[in-house]
PDB file of C-alpha atoms in Angstrom:
ATOM      1  CA  MET A   5      -0.024   0.105   0.043  1.00  0.00           C
ATOM      2  CA  ILE A   6       1.320   3.384  -0.994  1.00  0.00           C
ATOM      3  CA  ILE A   7       0.072   6.554   0.973  1.00  0.00           C
ATOM      4  CA  GLN A   8       1.744   9.896   0.451  1.00  0.00           C
ATOM      5  CA  THR A   9       0.993  12.803   2.682  1.00  0.00           C
ATOM      6  CA  LEU A  10       0.728  16.201   0.978  1.00  0.00           C
ATOM      7  CA  GLU A  11       2.554  18.241   3.687  1.00  0.00           C
ATOM      8  CA  ARG A  12       5.647  15.910   3.197  1.00  0.00           C
ATOM      9  CA  GLN A  13       6.049  16.766  -0.531  1.00  0.00           C
ATOM     10  CA  ASN A  14       8.557  19.311  -1.448  1.00  0.00           C
ATOM     11  CA  PRO A  15       7.304  22.169  -3.826  1.00  0.00           C
ATOM     12  CA  PHE A  16       8.897  22.722  -7.070  1.00  0.00           C
ATOM     13  CA  THR A  17       8.361  24.995 -10.090  1.00  0.00           C
ATOM     14  CA  THR A  18       7.116  23.274 -13.255  1.00  0.00           C
ATOM     15  CA  LYS A  19       8.186  24.254 -16.782  1.00  0.00           C
ATOM     16  CA  ASP A  20       4.914  26.346 -17.097  1.00  0.00           C
ATOM     17  CA  GLY A  21       5.755  28.495 -14.042  1.00  0.00           C
ATOM     18  CA  SER A  22       3.320  27.052 -11.379  1.00  0.00           C
ATOM     19  CA  THR A  23       4.563  25.827  -8.157  1.00  0.00           C
ATOM     20  CA  ILE A  24       3.478  22.174  -7.403  1.00  0.00           C
ATOM     21  CA  ARG A  25       3.697  19.457  -4.888  1.00  0.00           C
ATOM     22  CA  SER A  26       3.478  16.093  -6.182  1.00  0.00           C
ATOM     23  CA  ILE A  27       0.959  13.967  -4.303  1.00  0.00           C
ATOM     24  CA  LEU A  28       1.449  10.809  -6.296  1.00  0.00           C
ATOM     25  CA  ASP A  29       3.546  10.535  -9.410  1.00  0.00           C
ATOM     26  CA  ARG A  30       6.610   8.563 -10.796  1.00  0.00           C
ATOM     27  CA  THR A  31       8.900  10.389  -8.397  1.00  0.00           C
ATOM     28  CA  ASN A  32       7.370   8.954  -5.130  1.00  0.00           C
ATOM     29  CA  ALA A  33       5.293   5.915  -6.159  1.00  0.00           C
ATOM     30  CA  PRO A  34       5.229   3.214  -8.718  1.00  0.00           C
ATOM     31  CA  VAL A  35       2.835   5.271 -10.868  1.00  0.00           C
ATOM     32  CA  GLU A  36       2.276   4.124 -14.443  1.00  0.00           C
ATOM     33  CA  LYS A  37      -0.665   5.852 -15.920  1.00  0.00           C
ATOM     34  CA  GLN A  38      -1.409   9.047 -14.101  1.00  0.00           C
ATOM     35  CA  SER A  39      -0.269  11.751 -11.554  1.00  0.00           C
ATOM     36  CA  LEU A  40      -1.830  13.874  -8.949  1.00  0.00           C
ATOM     37  CA  ALA A  41      -0.379  17.180  -7.701  1.00  0.00           C
ATOM     38  CA  GLU A  42      -1.364  20.322  -5.762  1.00  0.00           C
ATOM     39  CA  ALA A  43      -0.654  23.503  -7.851  1.00  0.00           C
ATOM     40  CA  ALA A  44      -0.497  27.066  -6.647  1.00  0.00           C
ATOM     41  CA  VAL A  45      -0.395  30.404  -8.659  1.00  0.00           C
ATOM     42  CA  PRO A  46      -0.125  33.719  -6.662  1.00  0.00           C
ATOM     43  CA  ALA A  47      -2.709  36.470  -7.211  1.00  0.00           C
ATOM     44  CA  GLY A  48      -1.832  38.324 -10.262  1.00  0.00           C
ATOM     45  CA  GLY A  49       0.420  35.298 -11.716  1.00  0.00           C
ATOM     46  CA  ALA A  50      -0.434  33.063 -14.394  1.00  0.00           C
ATOM     47  CA  THR A  51       1.293  29.911 -15.916  1.00  0.00           C
ATOM     48  CA  GLN A  52       3.015  30.180 -19.311  1.00  0.00           C
ATOM     49  CA  ARG A  53       0.655  29.210 -22.175  1.00  0.00           C
ATOM     50  CA  HIS A  54       1.524  25.610 -23.150  1.00  0.00           C
ATOM     51  CA  TYR A  55       0.204  22.383 -24.213  1.00  0.00           C
ATOM     52  CA  HIS A  56       1.181  18.586 -23.608  1.00  0.00           C
ATOM     53  CA  LYS A  57       1.283  16.218 -26.528  1.00  0.00           C
ATOM     54  CA  LEU A  58       0.620  13.222 -24.457  1.00  0.00           C
ATOM     55  CA  SER A  59      -1.013  14.322 -21.281  1.00  0.00           C
ATOM     56  CA  GLU A  60      -4.677  14.905 -20.717  1.00  0.00           C
ATOM     57  CA  GLU A  61      -5.218  16.988 -17.579  1.00  0.00           C
ATOM     58  CA  PHE A  62      -7.955  17.751 -14.967  1.00  0.00           C
ATOM     59  CA  TYR A  63      -7.905  20.721 -12.659  1.00  0.00           C
ATOM     60  CA  PHE A  64      -9.928  20.870  -9.683  1.00  0.00           C
ATOM     61  CA  ILE A  65     -10.047  24.401  -8.003  1.00  0.00           C
ATOM     62  CA  LEU A  66      -9.816  24.140  -4.179  1.00  0.00           C
ATOM     63  CA  GLU A  67      -9.206  27.891  -3.405  1.00  0.00           C
ATOM     64  CA  GLY A  68      -9.182  31.205  -4.945  1.00  0.00           C
ATOM     65  CA  ARG A  69     -10.415  32.602  -8.190  1.00  0.00           C
ATOM     66  CA  GLY A  70      -8.979  32.910 -11.636  1.00  0.00           C
ATOM     67  CA  ARG A  71      -9.301  32.659 -15.393  1.00  0.00           C
ATOM     68  CA  MET A  72      -8.834  29.500 -17.279  1.00  0.00           C
ATOM     69  CA  GLU A  73      -7.906  29.649 -20.930  1.00  0.00           C
ATOM     70  CA  ILE A  74      -8.087  26.681 -23.327  1.00  0.00           C
ATOM     71  CA  ASN A  75      -7.456  27.055 -26.925  1.00  0.00           C
ATOM     72  CA  ARG A  76      -8.116  30.908 -26.592  1.00  0.00           C
ATOM     73  CA  GLU A  77     -11.521  30.332 -24.944  1.00  0.00           C
ATOM     74  CA  SER A  78     -11.423  31.872 -21.481  1.00  0.00           C
ATOM     75  CA  ARG A  79     -13.830  31.428 -18.467  1.00  0.00           C
ATOM     76  CA  GLU A  80     -13.629  32.477 -14.823  1.00  0.00           C
ATOM     77  CA  VAL A  81     -12.925  29.509 -12.454  1.00  0.00           C
ATOM     78  CA  VAL A  82     -13.945  29.144  -8.711  1.00  0.00           C
ATOM     79  CA  PRO A  83     -13.734  26.639  -5.948  1.00  0.00           C
ATOM     80  CA  GLY A  84     -15.455  23.398  -6.949  1.00  0.00           C
ATOM     81  CA  ASP A  85     -14.861  23.632 -10.688  1.00  0.00           C
ATOM     82  CA  ALA A  86     -13.427  20.790 -12.519  1.00  0.00           C
ATOM     83  CA  ILE A  87     -11.636  21.556 -15.776  1.00  0.00           C
ATOM     84  CA  LEU A  88     -10.692  19.110 -18.608  1.00  0.00           C
ATOM     85  CA  ILE A  89      -7.640  20.096 -20.543  1.00  0.00           C
ATOM     86  CA  PRO A  90      -7.427  17.708 -23.509  1.00  0.00           C
ATOM     87  CA  ALA A  91      -4.009  16.472 -24.768  1.00  0.00           C
ATOM     88  CA  GLY A  92      -2.591  18.985 -27.436  1.00  0.00           C
ATOM     89  CA  ALA A  93      -4.919  21.830 -26.208  1.00  0.00           C
ATOM     90  CA  TRP A  94      -3.172  25.239 -25.547  1.00  0.00           C
ATOM     91  CA  HIS A  95      -3.953  26.447 -22.010  1.00  0.00           C
ATOM     92  CA  THR A  96      -3.017  28.777 -19.017  1.00  0.00           C
ATOM     93  CA  ILE A  97      -4.521  29.826 -15.889  1.00  0.00           C
ATOM     94  CA  ALA A  98      -4.342  33.294 -14.274  1.00  0.00           C
ATOM     95  CA  ALA A  99      -5.062  33.914 -10.700  1.00  0.00           C
ATOM     96  CA  THR A 100      -7.217  36.792  -9.676  1.00  0.00           C
ATOM     97  CA  GLU A 101      -6.885  35.616  -6.065  1.00  0.00           C
ATOM     98  CA  PRO A 102      -4.300  33.176  -4.810  1.00  0.00           C
ATOM     99  CA  LEU A 103      -5.164  29.938  -6.663  1.00  0.00           C
ATOM    100  CA  ARG A 104      -4.690  26.445  -5.259  1.00  0.00           C
ATOM    101  CA  PHE A 105      -5.955  23.377  -7.172  1.00  0.00           C
ATOM    102  CA  LEU A 106      -5.444  19.782  -7.850  1.00  0.00           C
ATOM    103  CA  CYS A 107      -3.909  18.636 -11.155  1.00  0.00           C
ATOM    104  CA  CYS A 108      -4.207  14.998 -12.418  1.00  0.00           C
ATOM    105  CA  CYS A 109      -2.261  14.207 -15.606  1.00  0.00           C
ATOM    106  CA  ALA A 110      -2.669  10.910 -17.519  1.00  0.00           C
ATOM    107  CA  PRO A 111      -0.145   9.812 -18.567  1.00  0.00           C
ATOM    108  CA  PRO A 112       1.776  11.291 -15.555  1.00  0.00           C
ATOM    109  CA  TYR A 113       3.113  14.903 -15.729  1.00  0.00           C
ATOM    110  CA  ALA A 114       6.581  15.130 -17.319  1.00  0.00           C
ATOM    111  CA  HIS A 115       8.710  18.306 -17.991  1.00  0.00           C
ATOM    112  CA  GLN A 116       9.547  16.960 -21.454  1.00  0.00           C
ATOM    113  CA  ASP A 117       5.893  16.737 -22.479  1.00  0.00           C
ATOM    114  CA  THR A 118       5.325  20.572 -21.976  1.00  0.00           C
ATOM    115  CA  TYR A 119       5.688  22.668 -25.142  1.00  0.00           C
ATOM    116  CA  PHE A 120       5.281  26.566 -25.625  1.00  0.00           C
ATOM    117  CA  GLU A 121       4.464  28.956 -28.525  1.00  0.00           C
TER     118      GLU A 121
END
């Protein structure tokens, strides 16, 4: 049985500029098909617009408010919102208030699967 505690995970900055703490991924468990992380973006901050060739992502907003943009379509996001980001979709999230959200990737997140304009 593998159980990881969020508070024991060290934060790091992803290639797109968000700060994440891996909850379960290839770095801390025998994960094969998905990853789960907590991400944070400070008020006024945003991730760099990017896409993943392989990974489909889900974001689940826990705290804060922001604007999610996927393929140039933009909508406000608030706690309780679940967002589907298909593989290959250009996306960014901007925080109007400090944002904290869960990010699930399948296959697991990898820096080398992050591409920019």
